[in-house]
Amino acid sequence: MQVKSKDGSIIALRGRFGDIVFRTFKSGKIFATYAPRQPRSNIGPTSVHLRKQIEKLNLVIVE
């Protein structure tokens, strides 16, 4: 899924943050992929977990 900075301060992001891997392409688009290192316990839907982690970085999901 594509994400972007709420305030425009992040223009590129690459690497792992918790269970999320970020990658920025030449076009400037930032994508987030859910990739857990270990199987996750059933703490809720993946999309909810992913959205909470993205919010911590002051990012929003591009719909």
PDB file of N, CA, C and O in Angstrom:
ATOM      1  N   MET A   1       0.838  -1.168   0.000  1.00  0.00           N
ATOM      2  CA  MET A   1       0.000   0.000   0.000  1.00  0.00           C
ATOM      3  C   MET A   1       0.881   1.229   0.000  1.00  0.00           C
ATOM      4  O   MET A   1       1.956   1.219   0.567  1.00  0.00           O
ATOM      5  N   GLN A   2       0.398   2.258  -0.658  1.00  0.00           N
ATOM      6  CA  GLN A   2       1.159   3.492  -0.755  1.00  0.00           C
ATOM      7  C   GLN A   2       0.855   4.374   0.451  1.00  0.00           C
ATOM      8  O   GLN A   2      -0.277   4.465   0.898  1.00  0.00           O
ATOM      9  N   VAL A   3       1.897   5.022   0.977  1.00  0.00           N
ATOM     10  CA  VAL A   3       1.741   5.942   2.103  1.00  0.00           C
ATOM     11  C   VAL A   3       2.422   7.259   1.774  1.00  0.00           C
ATOM     12  O   VAL A   3       3.245   7.328   0.854  1.00  0.00           O
ATOM     13  N   LYS A   4       2.058   8.293   2.534  1.00  0.00           N
ATOM     14  CA  LYS A   4       2.739   9.582   2.386  1.00  0.00           C
ATOM     15  C   LYS A   4       2.752  10.277   3.733  1.00  0.00           C
ATOM     16  O   LYS A   4       1.956   9.976   4.629  1.00  0.00           O
ATOM     17  N   SER A   5       3.639  11.237   3.865  1.00  0.00           N
ATOM     18  CA  SER A   5       3.788  11.992   5.096  1.00  0.00           C
ATOM     19  C   SER A   5       2.620  12.967   5.249  1.00  0.00           C
ATOM     20  O   SER A   5       2.216  13.617   4.284  1.00  0.00           O
ATOM     21  N   LYS A   6       2.086  13.068   6.461  1.00  0.00           N
ATOM     22  CA  LYS A   6       0.969  13.995   6.700  1.00  0.00           C
ATOM     23  C   LYS A   6       1.389  15.439   6.474  1.00  0.00           C
ATOM     24  O   LYS A   6       0.632  16.235   5.941  1.00  0.00           O
ATOM     25  N   ASP A   7       2.600  15.784   6.901  1.00  0.00           N
ATOM     26  CA  ASP A   7       3.054  17.170   6.804  1.00  0.00           C
ATOM     27  C   ASP A   7       4.097  17.404   5.716  1.00  0.00           C
ATOM     28  O   ASP A   7       4.626  18.492   5.575  1.00  0.00           O
ATOM     29  N   GLY A   8       4.407  16.371   4.944  1.00  0.00           N
ATOM     30  CA  GLY A   8       5.356  16.508   3.843  1.00  0.00           C
ATOM     31  C   GLY A   8       6.813  16.463   4.269  1.00  0.00           C
ATOM     32  O   GLY A   8       7.699  16.692   3.453  1.00  0.00           O
ATOM     33  N   SER A   9       7.086  16.177   5.533  1.00  0.00           N
ATOM     34  CA  SER A   9       8.466  16.177   6.004  1.00  0.00           C
ATOM     35  C   SER A   9       9.242  14.927   5.571  1.00  0.00           C
ATOM     36  O   SER A   9      10.466  14.959   5.505  1.00  0.00           O
ATOM     37  N   ILE A  10       8.550  13.837   5.287  1.00  0.00           N
ATOM     38  CA  ILE A  10       9.209  12.612   4.829  1.00  0.00           C
ATOM     39  C   ILE A  10       9.005  12.491   3.327  1.00  0.00           C
ATOM     40  O   ILE A  10       7.885  12.383   2.852  1.00  0.00           O
ATOM     41  N   ILE A  11      10.102  12.534   2.594  1.00  0.00           N
ATOM     42  CA  ILE A  11      10.005  12.420   1.134  1.00  0.00           C
ATOM     43  C   ILE A  11      10.524  11.078   0.644  1.00  0.00           C
ATOM     44  O   ILE A  11      10.256  10.682  -0.483  1.00  0.00           O
ATOM     45  N   ALA A  12      11.282  10.368   1.494  1.00  0.00           N
ATOM     46  CA  ALA A  12      11.791   9.042   1.147  1.00  0.00           C
ATOM     47  C   ALA A  12      11.947   8.239   2.431  1.00  0.00           C
ATOM     48  O   ALA A  12      12.324   8.775   3.461  1.00  0.00           O
ATOM     49  N   LEU A  13      11.642   6.961   2.340  1.00  0.00           N
ATOM     50  CA  LEU A  13      11.725   6.085   3.505  1.00  0.00           C
ATOM     51  C   LEU A  13      12.054   4.686   3.019  1.00  0.00           C
ATOM     52  O   LEU A  13      11.403   4.171   2.109  1.00  0.00           O
ATOM     53  N   ARG A  14      13.097   4.093   3.603  1.00  0.00           N
ATOM     54  CA  ARG A  14      13.502   2.754   3.188  1.00  0.00           C
ATOM     55  C   ARG A  14      13.961   1.974   4.409  1.00  0.00           C
ATOM     56  O   ARG A  14      14.705   2.485   5.238  1.00  0.00           O
ATOM     57  N   GLY A  15      13.480   0.753   4.536  1.00  0.00           N
ATOM     58  CA  GLY A  15      13.904  -0.096   5.633  1.00  0.00           C
ATOM     59  C   GLY A  15      12.737  -0.672   6.397  1.00  0.00           C
ATOM     60  O   GLY A  15      11.582  -0.578   5.993  1.00  0.00           O
ATOM     61  N   ARG A  16      13.046  -1.250   7.555  1.00  0.00           N
ATOM     62  CA  ARG A  16      12.060  -1.944   8.369  1.00  0.00           C
ATOM     63  C   ARG A  16      11.756  -1.123   9.614  1.00  0.00           C
ATOM     64  O   ARG A  16      12.632  -0.583  10.258  1.00  0.00           O
ATOM     65  N   PHE A  17      10.461  -1.052   9.945  1.00  0.00           N
ATOM     66  CA  PHE A  17       9.995  -0.462  11.198  1.00  0.00           C
ATOM     67  C   PHE A  17       9.025  -1.469  11.794  1.00  0.00           C
ATOM     68  O   PHE A  17       7.893  -1.588  11.337  1.00  0.00           O
ATOM     69  N   GLY A  18       9.483  -2.224  12.779  1.00  0.00           N
ATOM     70  CA  GLY A  18       8.642  -3.272  13.347  1.00  0.00           C
ATOM     71  C   GLY A  18       8.357  -4.336  12.309  1.00  0.00           C
ATOM     72  O   GLY A  18       9.276  -4.922  11.739  1.00  0.00           O
ATOM     73  N   ASP A  19       7.082  -4.569  12.035  1.00  0.00           N
ATOM     74  CA  ASP A  19       6.668  -5.579  11.059  1.00  0.00           C
ATOM     75  C   ASP A  19       6.428  -4.997   9.668  1.00  0.00           C
ATOM     76  O   ASP A  19       5.907  -5.668   8.796  1.00  0.00           O
ATOM     77  N   ILE A  20       6.801  -3.749   9.452  1.00  0.00           N
ATOM     78  CA  ILE A  20       6.532  -3.090   8.175  1.00  0.00           C
ATOM     79  C   ILE A  20       7.841  -2.774   7.465  1.00  0.00           C
ATOM     80  O   ILE A  20       8.790  -2.289   8.073  1.00  0.00           O
ATOM     81  N   VAL A  21       7.864  -3.058   6.162  1.00  0.00           N
ATOM     82  CA  VAL A  21       9.018  -2.736   5.333  1.00  0.00           C
ATOM     83  C   VAL A  21       8.601  -1.600   4.399  1.00  0.00           C
ATOM     84  O   VAL A  21       7.581  -1.682   3.713  1.00  0.00           O
ATOM     85  N   PHE A  22       9.406  -0.524   4.409  1.00  0.00           N
ATOM     86  CA  PHE A  22       9.133   0.643   3.567  1.00  0.00           C
ATOM     87  C   PHE A  22      10.111   0.681   2.407  1.00  0.00           C
ATOM     88  O   PHE A  22      11.271   0.296   2.546  1.00  0.00           O
ATOM     89  N   ARG A  23       9.620   1.174   1.278  1.00  0.00           N
ATOM     90  CA  ARG A  23      10.453   1.313   0.092  1.00  0.00           C
ATOM     91  C   ARG A  23       9.990   2.527  -0.690  1.00  0.00           C
ATOM     92  O   ARG A  23       8.789   2.711  -0.900  1.00  0.00           O
ATOM     93  N   THR A  24      10.937   3.356  -1.108  1.00  0.00           N
ATOM     94  CA  THR A  24      10.639   4.531  -1.927  1.00  0.00           C
ATOM     95  C   THR A  24      11.146   4.276  -3.336  1.00  0.00           C
ATOM     96  O   THR A  24      12.281   3.858  -3.529  1.00  0.00           O
ATOM     97  N   PHE A  25      10.303   4.542  -4.320  1.00  0.00           N
ATOM     98  CA  PHE A  25      10.667   4.352  -5.719  1.00  0.00           C
ATOM     99  C   PHE A  25      11.157   5.667  -6.321  1.00  0.00           C
ATOM    100  O   PHE A  25      10.975   6.729  -5.735  1.00  0.00           O
ATOM    101  N   LYS A  26      11.767   5.602  -7.491  1.00  0.00           N
ATOM    102  CA  LYS A  26      12.295   6.789  -8.160  1.00  0.00           C
ATOM    103  C   LYS A  26      11.222   7.847  -8.398  1.00  0.00           C
ATOM    104  O   LYS A  26      11.507   9.032  -8.430  1.00  0.00           O
ATOM    105  N   SER A  27       9.992   7.402  -8.542  1.00  0.00           N
ATOM    106  CA  SER A  27       8.893   8.338  -8.767  1.00  0.00           C
ATOM    107  C   SER A  27       8.562   9.146  -7.510  1.00  0.00           C
ATOM    108  O   SER A  27       7.789  10.091  -7.565  1.00  0.00           O
ATOM    109  N   GLY A  28       9.142   8.753  -6.357  1.00  0.00           N
ATOM    110  CA  GLY A  28       8.885   9.454  -5.108  1.00  0.00           C
ATOM    111  C   GLY A  28       7.765   8.841  -4.278  1.00  0.00           C
ATOM    112  O   GLY A  28       7.460   9.323  -3.194  1.00  0.00           O
ATOM    113  N   LYS A  29       7.174   7.779  -4.777  1.00  0.00           N
ATOM    114  CA  LYS A  29       6.095   7.122  -4.048  1.00  0.00           C
ATOM    115  C   LYS A  29       6.681   6.189  -2.997  1.00  0.00           C
ATOM    116  O   LYS A  29       7.623   5.452  -3.260  1.00  0.00           O
ATOM    117  N   ILE A  30       6.096   6.232  -1.799  1.00  0.00           N
ATOM    118  CA  ILE A  30       6.539   5.389  -0.692  1.00  0.00           C
ATOM    119  C   ILE A  30       5.517   4.276  -0.507  1.00  0.00           C
ATOM    120  O   ILE A  30       4.325   4.538  -0.391  1.00  0.00           O
ATOM    121  N   PHE A  31       5.993   3.038  -0.452  1.00  0.00           N
ATOM    122  CA  PHE A  31       5.117   1.890  -0.256  1.00  0.00           C
ATOM    123  C   PHE A  31       5.476   1.169   1.032  1.00  0.00           C
ATOM    124  O   PHE A  31       6.650   1.076   1.401  1.00  0.00           O
ATOM    125  N   ALA A  32       4.454   0.674   1.723  1.00  0.00           N
ATOM    126  CA  ALA A  32       4.626  -0.085   2.956  1.00  0.00           C
ATOM    127  C   ALA A  32       4.085  -1.489   2.740  1.00  0.00           C
ATOM    128  O   ALA A  32       3.012  -1.666   2.180  1.00  0.00           O
ATOM    129  N   THR A  33       4.836  -2.478   3.202  1.00  0.00           N
ATOM    130  CA  THR A  33       4.447  -3.878   3.083  1.00  0.00           C
ATOM    131  C   THR A  33       4.528  -4.522   4.454  1.00  0.00           C
ATOM    132  O   THR A  33       5.506  -4.329   5.180  1.00  0.00           O
ATOM    133  N   TYR A  34       3.509  -5.286   4.814  1.00  0.00           N
ATOM    134  CA  TYR A  34       3.503  -5.999   6.080  1.00  0.00           C
ATOM    135  C   TYR A  34       4.326  -7.263   5.927  1.00  0.00           C
ATOM    136  O   TYR A  34       4.031  -8.104   5.081  1.00  0.00           O
ATOM    137  N   ALA A  35       5.392  -7.386   6.712  1.00  0.00           N
ATOM    138  CA  ALA A  35       6.285  -8.546   6.622  1.00  0.00           C
ATOM    139  C   ALA A  35       6.800  -8.890   8.012  1.00  0.00           C
ATOM    140  O   ALA A  35       7.897  -8.489   8.397  1.00  0.00           O
ATOM    141  N   PRO A  36       6.012  -9.632   8.803  1.00  0.00           N
ATOM    142  CA  PRO A  36       6.449  -9.960  10.162  1.00  0.00           C
ATOM    143  C   PRO A  36       7.651 -10.894  10.162  1.00  0.00           C
ATOM    144  O   PRO A  36       7.781 -11.756   9.307  1.00  0.00           O
ATOM    145  N   ARG A  37       8.535 -10.681  11.126  1.00  0.00           N
ATOM    146  CA  ARG A  37       9.712 -11.551  11.260  1.00  0.00           C
ATOM    147  C   ARG A  37       9.318 -12.884  11.875  1.00  0.00           C
ATOM    148  O   ARG A  37       9.892 -13.905  11.568  1.00  0.00           O
ATOM    149  N   GLN A  38       8.351 -12.844  12.762  1.00  0.00           N
ATOM    150  CA  GLN A  38       7.868 -14.056  13.411  1.00  0.00           C
ATOM    151  C   GLN A  38       6.354 -14.095  13.264  1.00  0.00           C
ATOM    152  O   GLN A  38       5.714 -13.042  13.160  1.00  0.00           O
ATOM    153  N   PRO A  39       5.784 -15.284  13.274  1.00  0.00           N
ATOM    154  CA  PRO A  39       4.316 -15.365  13.203  1.00  0.00           C
ATOM    155  C   PRO A  39       3.683 -14.562  14.346  1.00  0.00           C
ATOM    156  O   PRO A  39       4.147 -14.605  15.477  1.00  0.00           O
ATOM    157  N   ARG A  40       2.695 -13.821  14.008  1.00  0.00           N
ATOM    158  CA  ARG A  40       2.031 -12.924  14.937  1.00  0.00           C
ATOM    159  C   ARG A  40       0.952 -13.669  15.696  1.00  0.00           C
ATOM    160  O   ARG A  40       0.252 -14.497  15.143  1.00  0.00           O
ATOM    161  N   SER A  41       0.818 -13.338  16.983  1.00  0.00           N
ATOM    162  CA  SER A  41      -0.313 -13.893  17.716  1.00  0.00           C
ATOM    163  C   SER A  41      -1.577 -13.190  17.231  1.00  0.00           C
ATOM    164  O   SER A  41      -1.515 -12.125  16.626  1.00  0.00           O
ATOM    165  N   ASN A  42      -2.688 -13.745  17.480  1.00  0.00           N
ATOM    166  CA  ASN A  42      -3.955 -13.183  16.994  1.00  0.00           C
ATOM    167  C   ASN A  42      -4.361 -11.980  17.845  1.00  0.00           C
ATOM    168  O   ASN A  42      -5.161 -12.094  18.756  1.00  0.00           O
ATOM    169  N   ILE A  43      -3.782 -10.789  17.527  1.00  0.00           N
ATOM    170  CA  ILE A  43      -4.099  -9.585  18.288  1.00  0.00           C
ATOM    171  C   ILE A  43      -5.032  -8.662  17.526  1.00  0.00           C
ATOM    172  O   ILE A  43      -5.316  -7.579  17.961  1.00  0.00           O
ATOM    173  N   GLY A  44      -5.511  -9.097  16.381  1.00  0.00           N
ATOM    174  CA  GLY A  44      -6.421  -8.290  15.575  1.00  0.00           C
ATOM    175  C   GLY A  44      -6.074  -8.411  14.110  1.00  0.00           C
ATOM    176  O   GLY A  44      -5.062  -8.995  13.744  1.00  0.00           O
ATOM    177  N   PRO A  45      -6.902  -7.853  13.275  1.00  0.00           N
ATOM    178  CA  PRO A  45      -6.653  -7.923  11.835  1.00  0.00           C
ATOM    179  C   PRO A  45      -5.340  -7.244  11.447  1.00  0.00           C
ATOM    180  O   PRO A  45      -4.923  -6.266  12.069  1.00  0.00           O
ATOM    181  N   THR A  46      -4.702  -7.768  10.442  1.00  0.00           N
ATOM    182  CA  THR A  46      -3.439  -7.222   9.973  1.00  0.00           C
ATOM    183  C   THR A  46      -3.578  -5.762   9.578  1.00  0.00           C
ATOM    184  O   THR A  46      -2.716  -4.946   9.893  1.00  0.00           O
ATOM    185  N   SER A  47      -4.657  -5.394   8.915  1.00  0.00           N
ATOM    186  CA  SER A  47      -4.814  -4.014   8.462  1.00  0.00           C
ATOM    187  C   SER A  47      -4.858  -3.039   9.635  1.00  0.00           C
ATOM    188  O   SER A  47      -4.326  -1.935   9.551  1.00  0.00           O
ATOM    189  N   VAL A  48      -5.468  -3.434  10.740  1.00  0.00           N
ATOM    190  CA  VAL A  48      -5.529  -2.569  11.914  1.00  0.00           C
ATOM    191  C   VAL A  48      -4.132  -2.391  12.492  1.00  0.00           C
ATOM    192  O   VAL A  48      -3.703  -1.287  12.814  1.00  0.00           O
ATOM    193  N   HIS A  49      -3.397  -3.486  12.607  1.00  0.00           N
ATOM    194  CA  HIS A  49      -2.034  -3.449  13.129  1.00  0.00           C
ATOM    195  C   HIS A  49      -1.149  -2.576  12.237  1.00  0.00           C
ATOM    196  O   HIS A  49      -0.377  -1.749  12.726  1.00  0.00           O
ATOM    197  N   LEU A  50      -1.265  -2.751  10.939  1.00  0.00           N
ATOM    198  CA  LEU A  50      -0.480  -1.982   9.977  1.00  0.00           C
ATOM    199  C   LEU A  50      -0.797  -0.496  10.069  1.00  0.00           C
ATOM    200  O   LEU A  50       0.104   0.345  10.104  1.00  0.00           O
ATOM    201  N   ARG A  51      -2.061  -0.141  10.150  1.00  0.00           N
ATOM    202  CA  ARG A  51      -2.456   1.265  10.239  1.00  0.00           C
ATOM    203  C   ARG A  51      -1.933   1.932  11.511  1.00  0.00           C
ATOM    204  O   ARG A  51      -1.505   3.084  11.483  1.00  0.00           O
ATOM    205  N   LYS A  52      -1.926   1.210  12.616  1.00  0.00           N
ATOM    206  CA  LYS A  52      -1.409   1.766  13.873  1.00  0.00           C
ATOM    207  C   LYS A  52       0.082   2.057  13.771  1.00  0.00           C
ATOM    208  O   LYS A  52       0.552   3.088  14.246  1.00  0.00           O
ATOM    209  N   GLN A  53       0.834   1.149  13.155  1.00  0.00           N
ATOM    210  CA  GLN A  53       2.266   1.349  12.991  1.00  0.00           C
ATOM    211  C   GLN A  53       2.558   2.529  12.062  1.00  0.00           C
ATOM    212  O   GLN A  53       3.471   3.310  12.308  1.00  0.00           O
ATOM    213  N   ILE A  54       1.776   2.661  11.001  1.00  0.00           N
ATOM    214  CA  ILE A  54       1.970   3.757  10.059  1.00  0.00           C
ATOM    215  C   ILE A  54       1.655   5.093  10.721  1.00  0.00           C
ATOM    216  O   ILE A  54       2.354   6.081  10.511  1.00  0.00           O
ATOM    217  N   GLU A  55       0.631   5.139  11.558  1.00  0.00           N
ATOM    218  CA  GLU A  55       0.281   6.366  12.282  1.00  0.00           C
ATOM    219  C   GLU A  55       1.409   6.823  13.197  1.00  0.00           C
ATOM    220  O   GLU A  55       1.608   8.017  13.375  1.00  0.00           O
ATOM    221  N   LYS A  56       2.135   5.890  13.792  1.00  0.00           N
ATOM    222  CA  LYS A  56       3.245   6.238  14.683  1.00  0.00           C
ATOM    223  C   LYS A  56       4.315   7.046  13.965  1.00  0.00           C
ATOM    224  O   LYS A  56       5.031   7.821  14.583  1.00  0.00           O
ATOM    225  N   LEU A  57       4.440   6.849  12.663  1.00  0.00           N
ATOM    226  CA  LEU A  57       5.438   7.566  11.867  1.00  0.00           C
ATOM    227  C   LEU A  57       4.881   8.837  11.234  1.00  0.00           C
ATOM    228  O   LEU A  57       5.542   9.457  10.392  1.00  0.00           O
ATOM    229  N   ASN A  58       3.667   9.228  11.608  1.00  0.00           N
ATOM    230  CA  ASN A  58       3.006  10.415  11.061  1.00  0.00           C
ATOM    231  C   ASN A  58       2.785  10.287   9.555  1.00  0.00           C
ATOM    232  O   ASN A  58       2.987  11.228   8.790  1.00  0.00           O
ATOM    233  N   LEU A  59       2.395   9.084   9.127  1.00  0.00           N
ATOM    234  CA  LEU A  59       2.108   8.804   7.718  1.00  0.00           C
ATOM    235  C   LEU A  59       0.629   8.501   7.559  1.00  0.00           C
ATOM    236  O   LEU A  59      -0.049   8.135   8.519  1.00  0.00           O
ATOM    237  N   VAL A  60       0.133   8.665   6.347  1.00  0.00           N
ATOM    238  CA  VAL A  60      -1.247   8.306   6.024  1.00  0.00           C
ATOM    239  C   VAL A  60      -1.220   7.385   4.810  1.00  0.00           C
ATOM    240  O   VAL A  60      -0.324   7.437   3.982  1.00  0.00           O
ATOM    241  N   ILE A  61      -2.241   6.555   4.706  1.00  0.00           N
ATOM    242  CA  ILE A  61      -2.371   5.640   3.583  1.00  0.00           C
ATOM    243  C   ILE A  61      -3.046   6.364   2.426  1.00  0.00           C
ATOM    244  O   ILE A  61      -4.078   7.000   2.619  1.00  0.00           O
ATOM    245  N   VAL A  62      -2.451   6.264   1.253  1.00  0.00           N
ATOM    246  CA  VAL A  62      -3.031   6.871   0.051  1.00  0.00           C
ATOM    247  C   VAL A  62      -4.073   5.915  -0.489  1.00  0.00           C
ATOM    248  O   VAL A  62      -3.769   4.770  -0.803  1.00  0.00           O
ATOM    249  N   GLU A  63      -5.293   6.353  -0.585  1.00  0.00           N
ATOM    250  CA  GLU A  63      -6.390   5.483  -1.033  1.00  0.00           C
ATOM    251  C   GLU A  63      -6.528   5.522  -2.536  1.00  0.00           C
ATOM    252  O   GLU A  63      -6.327   6.441  -3.191  1.00  0.00           O
TER     253      GLU A  63
END
